Amino acid sequence: MNLPKKINPDNLIETIIEIRMNPICPPELWAGMISARIQELGYNYIPAPQVSVRLDKNGKMAVSVERGKENITYGIFIKEHIRFVMQGNSLSFNCYMGHYVGWNIYQKEIKDIITAMQECKIAKDYNRVQIRYISEYQDIDIIDYINGNICIGDETDRFRSQEIKLNRIDGNTKIFVSLVNKTKRRTPNGKEYSASLFDVNIYESFENSDSIEMVISLLDKIHMVEKETFFGLLKKDFIQSLNPEY
């Protein structure tokens, strides 16, 4: 399949990259150890103790105060449209909604950060990479634009506003797709609207490795799987309506 290099607009509301690592030192020391190095890369530091950042069931970023080291966010670093947090044993990256920087820029920023983590003696090695991209389509019945048919006897219409989940495993790569059809959403100012969500979540676990090149290679791999999954599930005429560039 000839995959588009980009679509315009990209309709992305979340572009999450997570990298699991084995740290050398306690996480409460990370921000102080890496702050000067990260600032050289153009990031600003915002202290954020005991804040858990996660996605709710509708794919929106939810922030809550929780206890437990696995939930504590040890600071947020921001550079223009990219932010990342150090939480538990992971690094999580995201772009601000409507400001996805494109994979080439995003990948380079991630590589610079994990390189700094090693240089500052924070990360010993890495063992998992994950990518989760969520697209939103307002006032669209996404089921109409998916390849194949979804039919449940004569009751199909009763299920059209529901969530459909698909998954498959390919070696060490696990792929999860969630289609949330015509759900109720709210703008930041509280206005309600209808939208469908296309959520592709892929991760790959591997033996502990301190090779940054390997981590980046696996990120490139699962990013390509994400693109193949996303475009492979959509009908060609719908892809054309997204203004693809090849």
GROMACS .gro file of C-alpha atoms in nm:
model
  246
    1MET     CA    1   0.000   0.000   0.000
    2ASN     CA    2   0.125   0.346  -0.095
    3LEU     CA    3   0.107   0.534   0.235
    4PRO     CA    4   0.058   0.911   0.246
    5LYS     CA    5   0.343   1.112   0.398
    6LYS     CA    6   0.088   1.340   0.561
    7ILE     CA    7  -0.276   1.442   0.557
    8ASN     CA    8  -0.409   1.793   0.598
    9PRO     CA    9  -0.547   1.857   0.851
   10ASP     CA   10  -0.406   1.563   1.046
   11ASN     CA   11  -0.703   1.551   1.291
   12LEU     CA   12  -0.472   1.428   1.568
   13ILE     CA   13  -0.569   1.508   1.925
   14GLU     CA   14  -0.308   1.287   2.097
   15THR     CA   15   0.036   1.180   1.974
   16ILE     CA   16   0.177   0.989   2.269
   17ILE     CA   17   0.514   0.818   2.269
   18GLU     CA   18   0.622   0.626   2.579
   19ILE     CA   19   0.960   0.468   2.646
   20ARG     CA   20   1.007   0.234   2.940
   21MET     CA   21   1.345   0.230   3.108
   22ASN     CA   22   1.542   0.092   3.401
   23PRO     CA   23   1.659   0.396   3.598
   24ILE     CA   24   1.992   0.416   3.777
   25CYS     CA   25   1.881   0.654   4.051
   26PRO     CA   26   1.555   0.741   4.235
   27PRO     CA   27   1.306   0.931   4.015
   28GLU     CA   28   1.275   1.222   4.255
   29LEU     CA   29   1.633   1.315   4.157
   30TRP     CA   30   1.576   1.309   3.781
   31ALA     CA   31   1.456   1.664   3.723
   32GLY     CA   32   1.751   1.818   3.905
   33MET     CA   33   2.001   1.590   3.733
   34ILE     CA   34   1.878   1.655   3.380
   35SER     CA   35   1.741   2.011   3.400
   36ALA     CA   36   2.053   2.196   3.279
   37ARG     CA   37   2.111   1.952   2.991
   38ILE     CA   38   1.748   1.967   2.880
   39GLN     CA   39   1.748   2.346   2.886
   40GLU     CA   40   2.041   2.338   2.644
   41LEU     CA   41   1.804   2.152   2.408
   42GLY     CA   42   1.549   2.434   2.438
   43TYR     CA   43   1.310   2.286   2.697
   44ASN     CA   44   1.161   2.470   2.993
   45TYR     CA   45   1.095   2.288   3.318
   46ILE     CA   46   0.766   2.302   3.509
   47PRO     CA   47   0.761   2.131   3.852
   48ALA     CA   48   0.465   1.897   3.885
   49PRO     CA   49   0.495   1.665   4.188
   50GLN     CA   50   0.231   1.398   4.251
   51VAL     CA   51   0.038   1.459   3.930
   52SER     CA   52  -0.076   1.164   3.725
   53VAL     CA   53  -0.125   1.228   3.353
   54ARG     CA   54  -0.334   0.977   3.162
   55LEU     CA   55  -0.602   0.940   2.894
   56ASP     CA   56  -0.965   0.898   2.988
   57LYS     CA   57  -1.201   0.663   2.800
   58ASN     CA   58  -1.272   0.928   2.538
   59GLY     CA   59  -0.904   0.980   2.460
   60LYS     CA   60  -0.880   1.313   2.643
   61MET     CA   61  -0.587   1.398   2.867
   62ALA     CA   62  -0.691   1.372   3.230
   63VAL     CA   63  -0.483   1.504   3.519
   64SER     CA   64  -0.541   1.381   3.873
   65VAL     CA   65  -0.358   1.392   4.204
   66GLU     CA   66  -0.262   1.042   4.316
   67ARG     CA   67  -0.024   0.866   4.551
   68GLY     CA   68   0.228   0.600   4.460
   69LYS     CA   69   0.560   0.629   4.280
   70GLU     CA   70   0.423   0.471   3.965
   71ASN     CA   71   0.181   0.765   3.927
   72ILE     CA   72   0.401   1.057   4.025
   73THR     CA   73   0.511   1.291   3.749
   74TYR     CA   74   0.855   1.433   3.828
   75GLY     CA   75   0.822   1.753   3.629
   76ILE     CA   76   0.704   1.849   3.282
   77PHE     CA   77   0.942   1.977   3.015
   78ILE     CA   78   0.805   2.189   2.730
   79LYS     CA   79   0.957   2.305   2.402
   80GLU     CA   80   0.722   2.493   2.170
   81HIS     CA   81   0.466   2.227   2.066
   82ILE     CA   82   0.629   1.926   2.236
   83ARG     CA   83   0.614   1.826   2.600
   84PHE     CA   84   0.743   1.527   2.791
   85VAL     CA   85   0.709   1.398   3.144
   86MET     CA   86   0.920   1.164   3.355
   87GLN     CA   87   0.686   0.934   3.542
   88GLY     CA   88   0.770   0.617   3.736
   89ASN     CA   89   0.996   0.417   3.506
   90SER     CA   90   0.895   0.585   3.182
   91LEU     CA   91   0.928   0.888   2.958
   92SER     CA   92   0.608   1.007   2.793
   93PHE     CA   93   0.602   1.252   2.501
   94ASN     CA   94   0.310   1.434   2.341
   95CYS     CA   95   0.247   1.722   2.100
   96TYR     CA   96  -0.011   1.986   2.172
   97MET     CA   97  -0.340   1.925   1.995
   98GLY     CA   98  -0.338   2.084   1.652
   99HIS     CA   99   0.040   2.121   1.652
  100TYR     CA  100   0.180   1.783   1.555
  101VAL     CA  101   0.536   1.849   1.438
  102GLY     CA  102   0.567   1.552   1.202
  103TRP     CA  103   0.752   1.227   1.263
  104ASN     CA  104   1.099   1.335   1.150
  105ILE     CA  105   1.113   1.628   1.395
  106TYR     CA  106   0.937   1.436   1.671
  107GLN     CA  107   1.171   1.137   1.644
  108LYS     CA  108   1.480   1.360   1.657
  109GLU     CA  109   1.356   1.536   1.972
  110ILE     CA  110   1.288   1.201   2.139
  111LYS     CA  111   1.635   1.076   2.046
  112ASP     CA  112   1.794   1.389   2.192
  113ILE     CA  113   1.604   1.343   2.520
  114ILE     CA  114   1.686   0.975   2.574
  115THR     CA  115   2.048   1.048   2.484
  116ALA     CA  116   2.050   1.315   2.756
  117MET     CA  117   1.894   1.067   3.000
  118GLN     CA  118   2.189   0.836   2.948
  119GLU     CA  119   2.451   1.112   2.954
  120CYS     CA  120   2.314   1.235   3.288
  121LYS     CA  121   2.327   0.882   3.435
  122ILE     CA  122   1.951   0.857   3.481
  123ALA     CA  123   1.864   0.573   3.243
  124LYS     CA  124   2.056   0.246   3.259
  125ASP     CA  125   1.874   0.084   2.966
  126TYR     CA  126   1.535   0.054   2.795
  127ASN     CA  127   1.286  -0.231   2.748
  128ARG     CA  128   0.968  -0.108   2.579
  129VAL     CA  129   0.849   0.147   2.325
  130GLN     CA  130   0.492   0.255   2.265
  131ILE     CA  131   0.308   0.481   2.024
  132ARG     CA  132  -0.053   0.592   2.060
  133TYR     CA  133  -0.208   0.827   1.808
  134ILE     CA  134  -0.573   0.932   1.844
  135SER     CA  135  -0.756   1.107   1.560
  136GLU     CA  136  -1.087   1.288   1.596
  137TYR     CA  137  -1.346   1.334   1.320
  138GLN     CA  138  -1.632   1.566   1.399
  139ASP     CA  139  -1.984   1.482   1.279
  140ILE     CA  140  -1.860   1.169   1.099
  141ASP     CA  141  -1.987   0.814   1.134
  142ILE     CA  142  -1.646   0.643   1.119
  143ILE     CA  143  -1.800   0.298   1.068
  144ASP     CA  144  -1.909   0.408   0.719
  145TYR     CA  145  -1.547   0.463   0.622
  146ILE     CA  146  -1.389   0.143   0.756
  147ASN     CA  147  -1.290  -0.135   0.515
  148GLY     CA  148  -1.516  -0.437   0.554
  149ASN     CA  149  -1.860  -0.470   0.707
  150ILE     CA  150  -1.977  -0.477   1.066
  151CYS     CA  151  -2.314  -0.647   1.095
  152ILE     CA  152  -2.498  -0.786   1.399
  153GLY     CA  153  -2.811  -0.946   1.258
  154ASP     CA  154  -3.079  -0.684   1.198
  155GLU     CA  155  -2.961  -0.472   1.491
  156THR     CA  156  -2.668  -0.292   1.323
  157ASP     CA  157  -2.799   0.062   1.376
  158ARG     CA  158  -2.837   0.010   1.750
  159PHE     CA  159  -2.462  -0.044   1.779
  160ARG     CA  160  -2.339   0.242   1.560
  161SER     CA  161  -2.272   0.476   1.851
  162GLN     CA  162  -2.064   0.221   2.037
  163GLU     CA  163  -1.694   0.140   2.072
  164ILE     CA  164  -1.533  -0.126   1.854
  165LYS     CA  165  -1.201  -0.280   1.957
  166LEU     CA  166  -0.959  -0.474   1.741
  167ASN     CA  167  -0.624  -0.625   1.829
  168ARG     CA  168  -0.352  -0.847   1.693
  169ILE     CA  169  -0.006  -0.966   1.792
  170ASP     CA  170   0.286  -0.983   1.551
  171GLY     CA  171   0.588  -1.129   1.732
  172ASN     CA  172   0.681  -0.882   2.007
  173THR     CA  173   0.456  -0.612   1.860
  174LYS     CA  174   0.106  -0.572   2.002
  175ILE     CA  175  -0.148  -0.363   1.814
  176PHE     CA  176  -0.472  -0.230   1.961
  177VAL     CA  177  -0.730  -0.030   1.768
  178SER     CA  178  -1.031   0.137   1.923
  179LEU     CA  179  -1.304   0.303   1.717
  180VAL     CA  180  -1.535   0.520   1.924
  181ASN     CA  181  -1.824   0.609   1.699
  182LYS     CA  182  -2.021   0.935   1.724
  183THR     CA  183  -1.954   1.000   2.090
  184LYS     CA  184  -2.039   1.319   2.274
  185ARG     CA  185  -1.738   1.547   2.326
  186ARG     CA  186  -1.689   1.891   2.477
  187THR     CA  187  -1.476   2.186   2.376
  188PRO     CA  188  -1.255   2.354   2.641
  189ASN     CA  189  -1.534   2.610   2.695
  190GLY     CA  190  -1.792   2.335   2.753
  191LYS     CA  191  -1.973   2.329   2.418
  192GLU     CA  192  -2.092   1.978   2.328
  193TYR     CA  193  -2.036   1.823   1.987
  194SER     CA  194  -2.042   1.480   1.820
  195ALA     CA  195  -1.723   1.313   1.698
  196SER     CA  196  -1.571   0.976   1.621
  197LEU     CA  197  -1.231   0.871   1.755
  198PHE     CA  198  -0.977   0.648   1.579
  199ASP     CA  199  -0.729   0.526   1.841
  200VAL     CA  200  -0.423   0.322   1.738
  201ASN     CA  201  -0.207   0.198   2.025
  202ILE     CA  202   0.105  -0.008   1.952
  203TYR     CA  203   0.387  -0.124   2.173
  204GLU     CA  204   0.684  -0.354   2.155
  205SER     CA  205   0.875  -0.502   2.446
  206PHE     CA  206   1.235  -0.616   2.414
  207GLU     CA  207   1.528  -0.734   2.620
  208ASN     CA  208   1.696  -0.461   2.822
  209SER     CA  209   1.921  -0.258   2.593
  210ASP     CA  210   2.123   0.060   2.632
  211SER     CA  211   2.140   0.110   2.256
  212ILE     CA  212   1.969   0.437   2.167
  213GLU     CA  213   1.992   0.349   1.799
  214MET     CA  214   1.794   0.032   1.865
  215VAL     CA  215   1.527   0.221   2.058
  216ILE     CA  216   1.489   0.472   1.775
  217SER     CA  217   1.483   0.192   1.517
  218LEU     CA  218   1.197   0.024   1.705
  219LEU     CA  219   1.012   0.354   1.732
  220ASP     CA  220   1.046   0.396   1.354
  221LYS     CA  221   0.917   0.042   1.312
  222ILE     CA  222   0.604   0.080   1.525
  223HIS     CA  223   0.537   0.425   1.379
  224MET     CA  224   0.525   0.260   1.036
  225VAL     CA  225   0.295  -0.011   1.176
  226GLU     CA  226   0.072   0.265   1.313
  227LYS     CA  227   0.049   0.428   0.968
  228GLU     CA  228  -0.017   0.096   0.795
  229THR     CA  229  -0.288   0.011   1.049
  230PHE     CA  230  -0.456   0.351   1.027
  231PHE     CA  231  -0.462   0.384   0.649
  232GLY     CA  232  -0.518   0.011   0.595
  233LEU     CA  233  -0.848   0.024   0.784
  234LEU     CA  234  -0.984   0.325   0.595
  235LYS     CA  235  -1.161   0.319   0.260
  236LYS     CA  236  -0.973   0.480  -0.028
  237ASP     CA  237  -1.235   0.748  -0.093
  238PHE     CA  238  -1.221   0.859   0.269
  239ILE     CA  239  -0.840   0.876   0.256
  240GLN     CA  240  -0.871   1.098  -0.051
  241SER     CA  241  -1.105   1.331   0.141
  242LEU     CA  242  -0.824   1.380   0.397
  243ASN     CA  243  -0.605   1.563   0.141
  244PRO     CA  244  -0.318   1.312   0.141
  245GLU     CA  245   0.031   1.409   0.026
  246TYR     CA  246   0.248   1.131  -0.119
   0.00000   0.00000   0.00000
